[in-house]
GROMACS .gro file of C-alpha atoms in nm:
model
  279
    1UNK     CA    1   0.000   0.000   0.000
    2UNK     CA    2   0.094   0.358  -0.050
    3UNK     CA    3   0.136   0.550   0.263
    4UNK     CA    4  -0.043   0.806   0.097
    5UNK     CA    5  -0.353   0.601  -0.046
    6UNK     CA    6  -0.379   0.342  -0.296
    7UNK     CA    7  -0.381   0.525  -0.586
    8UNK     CA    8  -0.029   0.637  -0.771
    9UNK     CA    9  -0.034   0.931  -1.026
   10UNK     CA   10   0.180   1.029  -1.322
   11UNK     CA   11   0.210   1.333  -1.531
   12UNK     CA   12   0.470   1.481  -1.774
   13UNK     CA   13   0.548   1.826  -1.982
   14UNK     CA   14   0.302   1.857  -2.245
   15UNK     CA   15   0.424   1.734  -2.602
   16UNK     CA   16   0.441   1.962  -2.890
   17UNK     CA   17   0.293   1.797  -3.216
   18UNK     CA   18   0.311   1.990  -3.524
   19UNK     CA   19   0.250   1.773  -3.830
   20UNK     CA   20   0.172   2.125  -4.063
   21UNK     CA   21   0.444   2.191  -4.269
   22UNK     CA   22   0.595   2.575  -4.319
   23UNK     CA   23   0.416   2.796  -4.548
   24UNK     CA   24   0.655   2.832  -4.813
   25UNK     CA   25   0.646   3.049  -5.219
   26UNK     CA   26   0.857   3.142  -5.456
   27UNK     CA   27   0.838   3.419  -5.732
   28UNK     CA   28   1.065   3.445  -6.043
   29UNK     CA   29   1.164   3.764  -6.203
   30UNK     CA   30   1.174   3.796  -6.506
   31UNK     CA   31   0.922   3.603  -6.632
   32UNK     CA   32   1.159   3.481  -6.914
   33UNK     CA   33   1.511   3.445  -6.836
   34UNK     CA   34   1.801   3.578  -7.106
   35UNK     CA   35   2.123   3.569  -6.981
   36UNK     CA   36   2.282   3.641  -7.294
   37UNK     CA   37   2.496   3.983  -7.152
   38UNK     CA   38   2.287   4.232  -7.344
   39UNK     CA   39   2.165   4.393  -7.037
   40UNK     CA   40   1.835   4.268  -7.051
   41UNK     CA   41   1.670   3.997  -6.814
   42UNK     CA   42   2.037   3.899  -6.755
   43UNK     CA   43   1.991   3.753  -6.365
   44UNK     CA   44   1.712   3.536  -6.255
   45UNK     CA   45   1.565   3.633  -5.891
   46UNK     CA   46   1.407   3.378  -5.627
   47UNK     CA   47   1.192   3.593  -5.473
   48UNK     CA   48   1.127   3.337  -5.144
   49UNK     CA   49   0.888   3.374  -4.876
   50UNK     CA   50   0.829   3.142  -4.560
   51UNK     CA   51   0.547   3.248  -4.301
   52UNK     CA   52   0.703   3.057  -4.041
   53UNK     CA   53   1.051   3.101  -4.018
   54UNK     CA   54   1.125   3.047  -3.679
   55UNK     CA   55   1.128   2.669  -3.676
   56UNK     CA   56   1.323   2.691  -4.004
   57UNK     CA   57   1.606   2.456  -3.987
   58UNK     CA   58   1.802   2.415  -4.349
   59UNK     CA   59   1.688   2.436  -4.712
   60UNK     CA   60   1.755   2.358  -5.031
   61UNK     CA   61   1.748   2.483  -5.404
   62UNK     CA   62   1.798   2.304  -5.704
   63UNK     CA   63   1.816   2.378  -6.048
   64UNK     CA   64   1.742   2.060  -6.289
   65UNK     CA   65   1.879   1.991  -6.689
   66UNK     CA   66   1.647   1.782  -6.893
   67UNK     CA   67   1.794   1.617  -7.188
   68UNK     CA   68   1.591   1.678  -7.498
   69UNK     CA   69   1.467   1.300  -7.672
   70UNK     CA   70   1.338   1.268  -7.975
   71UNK     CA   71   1.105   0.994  -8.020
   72UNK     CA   72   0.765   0.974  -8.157
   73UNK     CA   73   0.725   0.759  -7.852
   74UNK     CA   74   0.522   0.916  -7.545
   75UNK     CA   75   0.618   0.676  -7.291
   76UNK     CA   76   0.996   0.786  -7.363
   77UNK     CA   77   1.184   0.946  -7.073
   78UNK     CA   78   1.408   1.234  -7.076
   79UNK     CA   79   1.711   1.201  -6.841
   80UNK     CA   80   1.755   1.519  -6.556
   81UNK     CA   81   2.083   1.580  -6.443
   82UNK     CA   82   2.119   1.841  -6.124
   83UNK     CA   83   2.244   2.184  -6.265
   84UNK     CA   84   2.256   2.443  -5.970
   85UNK     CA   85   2.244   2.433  -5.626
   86UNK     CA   86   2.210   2.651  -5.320
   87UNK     CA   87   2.174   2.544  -4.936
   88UNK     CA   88   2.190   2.700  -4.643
   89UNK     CA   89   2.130   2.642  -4.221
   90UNK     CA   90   1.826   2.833  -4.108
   91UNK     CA   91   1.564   3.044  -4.330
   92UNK     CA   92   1.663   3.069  -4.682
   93UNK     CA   93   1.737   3.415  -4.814
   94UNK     CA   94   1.451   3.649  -4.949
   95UNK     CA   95   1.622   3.659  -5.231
   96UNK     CA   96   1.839   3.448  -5.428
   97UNK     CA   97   1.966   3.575  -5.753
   98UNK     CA   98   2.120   3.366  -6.070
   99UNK     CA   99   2.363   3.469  -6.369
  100UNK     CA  100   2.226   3.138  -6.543
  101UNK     CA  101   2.527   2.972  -6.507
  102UNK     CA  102   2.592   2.608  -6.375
  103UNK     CA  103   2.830   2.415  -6.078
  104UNK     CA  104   3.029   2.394  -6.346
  105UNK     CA  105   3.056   2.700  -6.545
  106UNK     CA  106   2.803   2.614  -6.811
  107UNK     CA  107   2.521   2.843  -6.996
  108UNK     CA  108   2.172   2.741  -6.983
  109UNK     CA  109   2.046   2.637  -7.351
  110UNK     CA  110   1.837   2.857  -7.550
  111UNK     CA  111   1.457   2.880  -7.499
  112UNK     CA  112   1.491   2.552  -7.298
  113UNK     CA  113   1.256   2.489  -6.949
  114UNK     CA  114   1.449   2.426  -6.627
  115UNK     CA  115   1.299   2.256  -6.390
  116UNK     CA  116   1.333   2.410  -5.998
  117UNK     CA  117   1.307   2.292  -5.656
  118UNK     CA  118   1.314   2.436  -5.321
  119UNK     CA  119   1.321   2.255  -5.014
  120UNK     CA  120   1.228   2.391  -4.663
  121UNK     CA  121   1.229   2.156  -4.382
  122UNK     CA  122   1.147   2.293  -3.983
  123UNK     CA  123   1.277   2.190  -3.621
  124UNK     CA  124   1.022   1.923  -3.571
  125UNK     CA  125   1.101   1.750  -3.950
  126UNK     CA  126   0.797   1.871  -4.133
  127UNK     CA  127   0.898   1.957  -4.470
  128UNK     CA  128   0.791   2.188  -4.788
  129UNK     CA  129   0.847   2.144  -5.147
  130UNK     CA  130   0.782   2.441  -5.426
  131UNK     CA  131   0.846   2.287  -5.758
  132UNK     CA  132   0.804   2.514  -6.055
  133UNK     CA  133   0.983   2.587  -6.425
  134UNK     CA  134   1.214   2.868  -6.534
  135UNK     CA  135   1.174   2.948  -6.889
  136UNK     CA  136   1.506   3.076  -7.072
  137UNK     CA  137   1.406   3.293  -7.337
  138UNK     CA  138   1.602   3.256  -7.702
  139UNK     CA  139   1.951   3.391  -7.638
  140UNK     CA  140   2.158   3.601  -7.880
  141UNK     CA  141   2.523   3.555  -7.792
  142UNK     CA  142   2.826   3.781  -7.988
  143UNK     CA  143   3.057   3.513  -8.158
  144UNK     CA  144   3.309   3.773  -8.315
  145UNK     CA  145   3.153   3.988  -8.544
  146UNK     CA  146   2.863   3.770  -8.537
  147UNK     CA  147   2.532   3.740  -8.383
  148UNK     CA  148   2.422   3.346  -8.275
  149UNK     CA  149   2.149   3.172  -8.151
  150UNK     CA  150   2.171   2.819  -8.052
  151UNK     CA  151   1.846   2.591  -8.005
  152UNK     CA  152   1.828   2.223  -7.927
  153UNK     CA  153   1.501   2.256  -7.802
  154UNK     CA  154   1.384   2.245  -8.083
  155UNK     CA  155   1.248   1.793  -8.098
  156UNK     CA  156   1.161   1.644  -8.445
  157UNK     CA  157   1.110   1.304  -8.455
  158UNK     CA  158   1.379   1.070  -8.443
  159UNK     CA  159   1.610   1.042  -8.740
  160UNK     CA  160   1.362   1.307  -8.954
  161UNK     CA  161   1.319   1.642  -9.076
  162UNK     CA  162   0.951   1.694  -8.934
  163UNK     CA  163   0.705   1.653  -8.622
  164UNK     CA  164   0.490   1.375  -8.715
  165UNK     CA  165   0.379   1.159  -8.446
  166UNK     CA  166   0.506   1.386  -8.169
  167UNK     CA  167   0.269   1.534  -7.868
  168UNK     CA  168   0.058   1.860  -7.930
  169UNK     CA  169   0.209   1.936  -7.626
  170UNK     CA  170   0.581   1.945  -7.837
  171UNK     CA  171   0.425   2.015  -8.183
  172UNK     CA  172   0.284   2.334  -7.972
  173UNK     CA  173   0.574   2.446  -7.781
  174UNK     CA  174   0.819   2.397  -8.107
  175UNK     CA  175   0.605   2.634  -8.303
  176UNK     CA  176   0.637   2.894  -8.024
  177UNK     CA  177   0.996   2.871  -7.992
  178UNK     CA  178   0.997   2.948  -8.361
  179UNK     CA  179   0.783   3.214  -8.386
  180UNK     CA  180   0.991   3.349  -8.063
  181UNK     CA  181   1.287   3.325  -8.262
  182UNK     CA  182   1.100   3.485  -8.591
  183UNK     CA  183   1.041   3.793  -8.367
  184UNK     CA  184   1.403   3.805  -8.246
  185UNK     CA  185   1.551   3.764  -8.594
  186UNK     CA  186   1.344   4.082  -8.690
  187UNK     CA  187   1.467   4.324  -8.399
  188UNK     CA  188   1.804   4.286  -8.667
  189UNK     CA  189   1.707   4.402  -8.955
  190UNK     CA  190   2.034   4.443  -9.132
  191UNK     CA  191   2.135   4.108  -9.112
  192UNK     CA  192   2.151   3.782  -9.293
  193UNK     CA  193   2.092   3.466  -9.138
  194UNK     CA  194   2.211   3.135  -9.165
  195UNK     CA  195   2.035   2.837  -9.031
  196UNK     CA  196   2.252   2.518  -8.954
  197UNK     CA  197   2.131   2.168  -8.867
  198UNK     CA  198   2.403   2.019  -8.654
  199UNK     CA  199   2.389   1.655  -8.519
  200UNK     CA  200   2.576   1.335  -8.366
  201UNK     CA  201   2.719   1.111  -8.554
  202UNK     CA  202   2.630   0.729  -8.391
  203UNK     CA  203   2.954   0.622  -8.568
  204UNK     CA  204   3.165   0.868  -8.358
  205UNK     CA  205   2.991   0.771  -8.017
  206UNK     CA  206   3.054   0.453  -8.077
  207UNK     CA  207   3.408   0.435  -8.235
  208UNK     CA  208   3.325   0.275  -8.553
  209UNK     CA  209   3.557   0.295  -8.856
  210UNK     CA  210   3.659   0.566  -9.023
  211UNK     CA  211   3.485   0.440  -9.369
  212UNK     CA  212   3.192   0.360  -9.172
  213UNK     CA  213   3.171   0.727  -8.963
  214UNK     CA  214   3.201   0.892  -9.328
  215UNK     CA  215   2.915   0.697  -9.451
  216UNK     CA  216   2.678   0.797  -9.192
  217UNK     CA  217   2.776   1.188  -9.184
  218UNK     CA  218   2.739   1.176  -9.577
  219UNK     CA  219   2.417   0.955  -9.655
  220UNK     CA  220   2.210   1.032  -9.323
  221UNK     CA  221   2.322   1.308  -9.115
  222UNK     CA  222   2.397   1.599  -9.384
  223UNK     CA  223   2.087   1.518  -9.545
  224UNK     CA  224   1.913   1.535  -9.226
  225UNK     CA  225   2.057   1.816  -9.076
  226UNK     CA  226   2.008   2.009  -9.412
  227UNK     CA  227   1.592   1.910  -9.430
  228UNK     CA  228   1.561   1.982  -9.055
  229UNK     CA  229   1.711   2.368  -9.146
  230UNK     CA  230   1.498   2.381  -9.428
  231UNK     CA  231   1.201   2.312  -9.205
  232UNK     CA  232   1.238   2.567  -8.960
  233UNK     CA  233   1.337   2.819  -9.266
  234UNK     CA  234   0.973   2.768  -9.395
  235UNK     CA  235   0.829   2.790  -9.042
  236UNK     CA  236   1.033   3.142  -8.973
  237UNK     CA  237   0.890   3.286  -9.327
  238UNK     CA  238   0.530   3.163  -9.216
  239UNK     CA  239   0.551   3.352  -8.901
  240UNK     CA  240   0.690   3.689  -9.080
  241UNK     CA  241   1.089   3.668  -9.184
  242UNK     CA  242   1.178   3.771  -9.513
  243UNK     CA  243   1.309   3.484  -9.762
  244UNK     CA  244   1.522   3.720  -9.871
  245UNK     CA  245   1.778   3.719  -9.525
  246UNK     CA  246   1.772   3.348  -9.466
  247UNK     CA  247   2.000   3.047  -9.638
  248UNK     CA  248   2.055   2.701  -9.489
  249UNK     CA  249   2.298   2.511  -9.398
  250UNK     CA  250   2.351   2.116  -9.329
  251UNK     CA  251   2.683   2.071  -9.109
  252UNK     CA  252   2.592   1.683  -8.985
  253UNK     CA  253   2.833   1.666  -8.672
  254UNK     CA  254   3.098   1.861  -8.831
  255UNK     CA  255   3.048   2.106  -8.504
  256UNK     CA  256   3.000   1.949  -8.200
  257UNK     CA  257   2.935   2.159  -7.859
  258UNK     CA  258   3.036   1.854  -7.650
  259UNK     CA  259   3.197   1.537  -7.675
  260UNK     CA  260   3.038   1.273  -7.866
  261UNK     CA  261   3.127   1.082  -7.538
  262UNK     CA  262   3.022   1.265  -7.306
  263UNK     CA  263   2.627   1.069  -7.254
  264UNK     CA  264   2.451   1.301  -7.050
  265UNK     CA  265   2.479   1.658  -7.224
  266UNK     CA  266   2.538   1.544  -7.604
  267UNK     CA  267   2.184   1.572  -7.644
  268UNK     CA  268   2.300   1.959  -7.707
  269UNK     CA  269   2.492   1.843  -8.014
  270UNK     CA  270   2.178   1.752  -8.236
  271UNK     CA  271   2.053   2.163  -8.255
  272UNK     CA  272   1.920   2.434  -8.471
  273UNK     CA  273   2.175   2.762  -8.531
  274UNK     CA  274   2.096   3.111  -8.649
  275UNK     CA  275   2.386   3.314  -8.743
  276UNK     CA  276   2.335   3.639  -8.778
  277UNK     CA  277   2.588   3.841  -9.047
  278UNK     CA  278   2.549   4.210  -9.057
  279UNK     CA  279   2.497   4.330  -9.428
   0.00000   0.00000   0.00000
């Protein structure tokens, strides 16, 4: 028996449970991104906001790359490779501002999506995700005394010069990068333009002969390359670009941007060029 009666009694601090997550948004300014040096939309801004930030213990930002595929198939997956990264202990920053470049020094592509993520996670592990897109506009870079734009967003289906059997949802958004680019190419009036296909060359990823290589660039690729040029040509006259400025040009693989090796970015090989040649 207790001395004190027969009953015994327990009791403890109370227990904080907090199973809602932190209010968390994000803003991006400008609406299209150009980091292209021209002075205009150069730096992306996270504009970040987090109601609670007291409990705020780390976060997280990351920028994605998605490869382009071309494939008439809609099951077919497009590999993402991490791009950019900020983290930090405590609230993020109200702002966080970006000159477009990657970890490793590289430009974003030319009216290509990039995926973003933020991360937020609080004191008692409840976490908050704000997923969302960044949309680089179509950039004009100075090569010399030249004026280029480089596309490979631009998907036609495998191994052809045309969009059949792709998704509305790509038929769509290639005909809006092109009229994009139509009303670029106009702001430059005095100068002639020459479209390039460029592409990869299996035979060179995969170290086949010489004879073999040379077969491929000459019956397949140049011929390729050239129609694909040709088909954006007629789709920049339809949406208001005088005949009269543009030529084409099919270069195969003759210019890689990246080694024919190197798997996860030579997706940016097989691309659309504009050069721009004052008069």
């Amino acid at each position: 028996t207790y001395t004190k009666g027969d009953v015994a009694k327990a009791s403890s601090a109370p227990v904080l449970v907090d199973i809602e997550p932190p209010k968390v948004s994000v803003v991006l300014s400008p609406e299209y991104f150009s980091p292209d040096g021209d002075g205009e939309a150069d730096i992306l801004t996270f504009g970040i906001t987090v109601d609670r930030d007291a409990g705020i213990v780390d976060w997280k930002l990351e920028i994605f790359e998605t490869a382009i595929v071309e494939s008439s198939n809609p099951q077919a997956v497009s590999s993402e490779r991490l791009f950019m990264q900020w983290d930090g202990r405590g609230a993020p920053p109200a702002r966080i501002t970006w000159n477009g470049l990657s970890s490793k020094r590289e430009l974003v592509e030319s009216a290509t999506d990039y995926p973003f993520r933020l991360v937020v996670r609080d004191s008692l592990g409840n976490t908050t995700t704000v997923s969302g897109i960044i949309a680089v506009d179509v950039l004009v870079i100075r090569d010399g005394d030249r004026l280029k734009i480089k596309v490979p967003s631009i998907v036609f289906r495998a191994n052809h010069a045309d969009f059949l059997g792709l998704s509305l949802d790509i038929v769509t958004r290639n005909e809006r990068v092109i009229a994009r680019i139509a009303q670029i190419l106009n702001k430059f009036p005095d100068y002639r333009i020459r479209i390039e296909g460029h592409g990869n060359n299996v035979g060179k990823m995969l170290g086949y002969p010489a004879s073999r290589i040379q077969a491929e660039e000459s019956k397949e690729l140049i011929p390729l390359s050239m129609g694909r040029a040709e088909l954006v040509k007629s789709m920049l006259v339809q949406n208001g670009v005088d005949v009269r400025r543009l030529s084409v040009e099919g270069l195969g693989s003759k210019e890689p941007v990246v080694s024919f090796l190197d798997v996860e970015n030579r997706w940016k090989n097989r691309r659309v060029e504009f050069i721009l040649i004052k008069n």
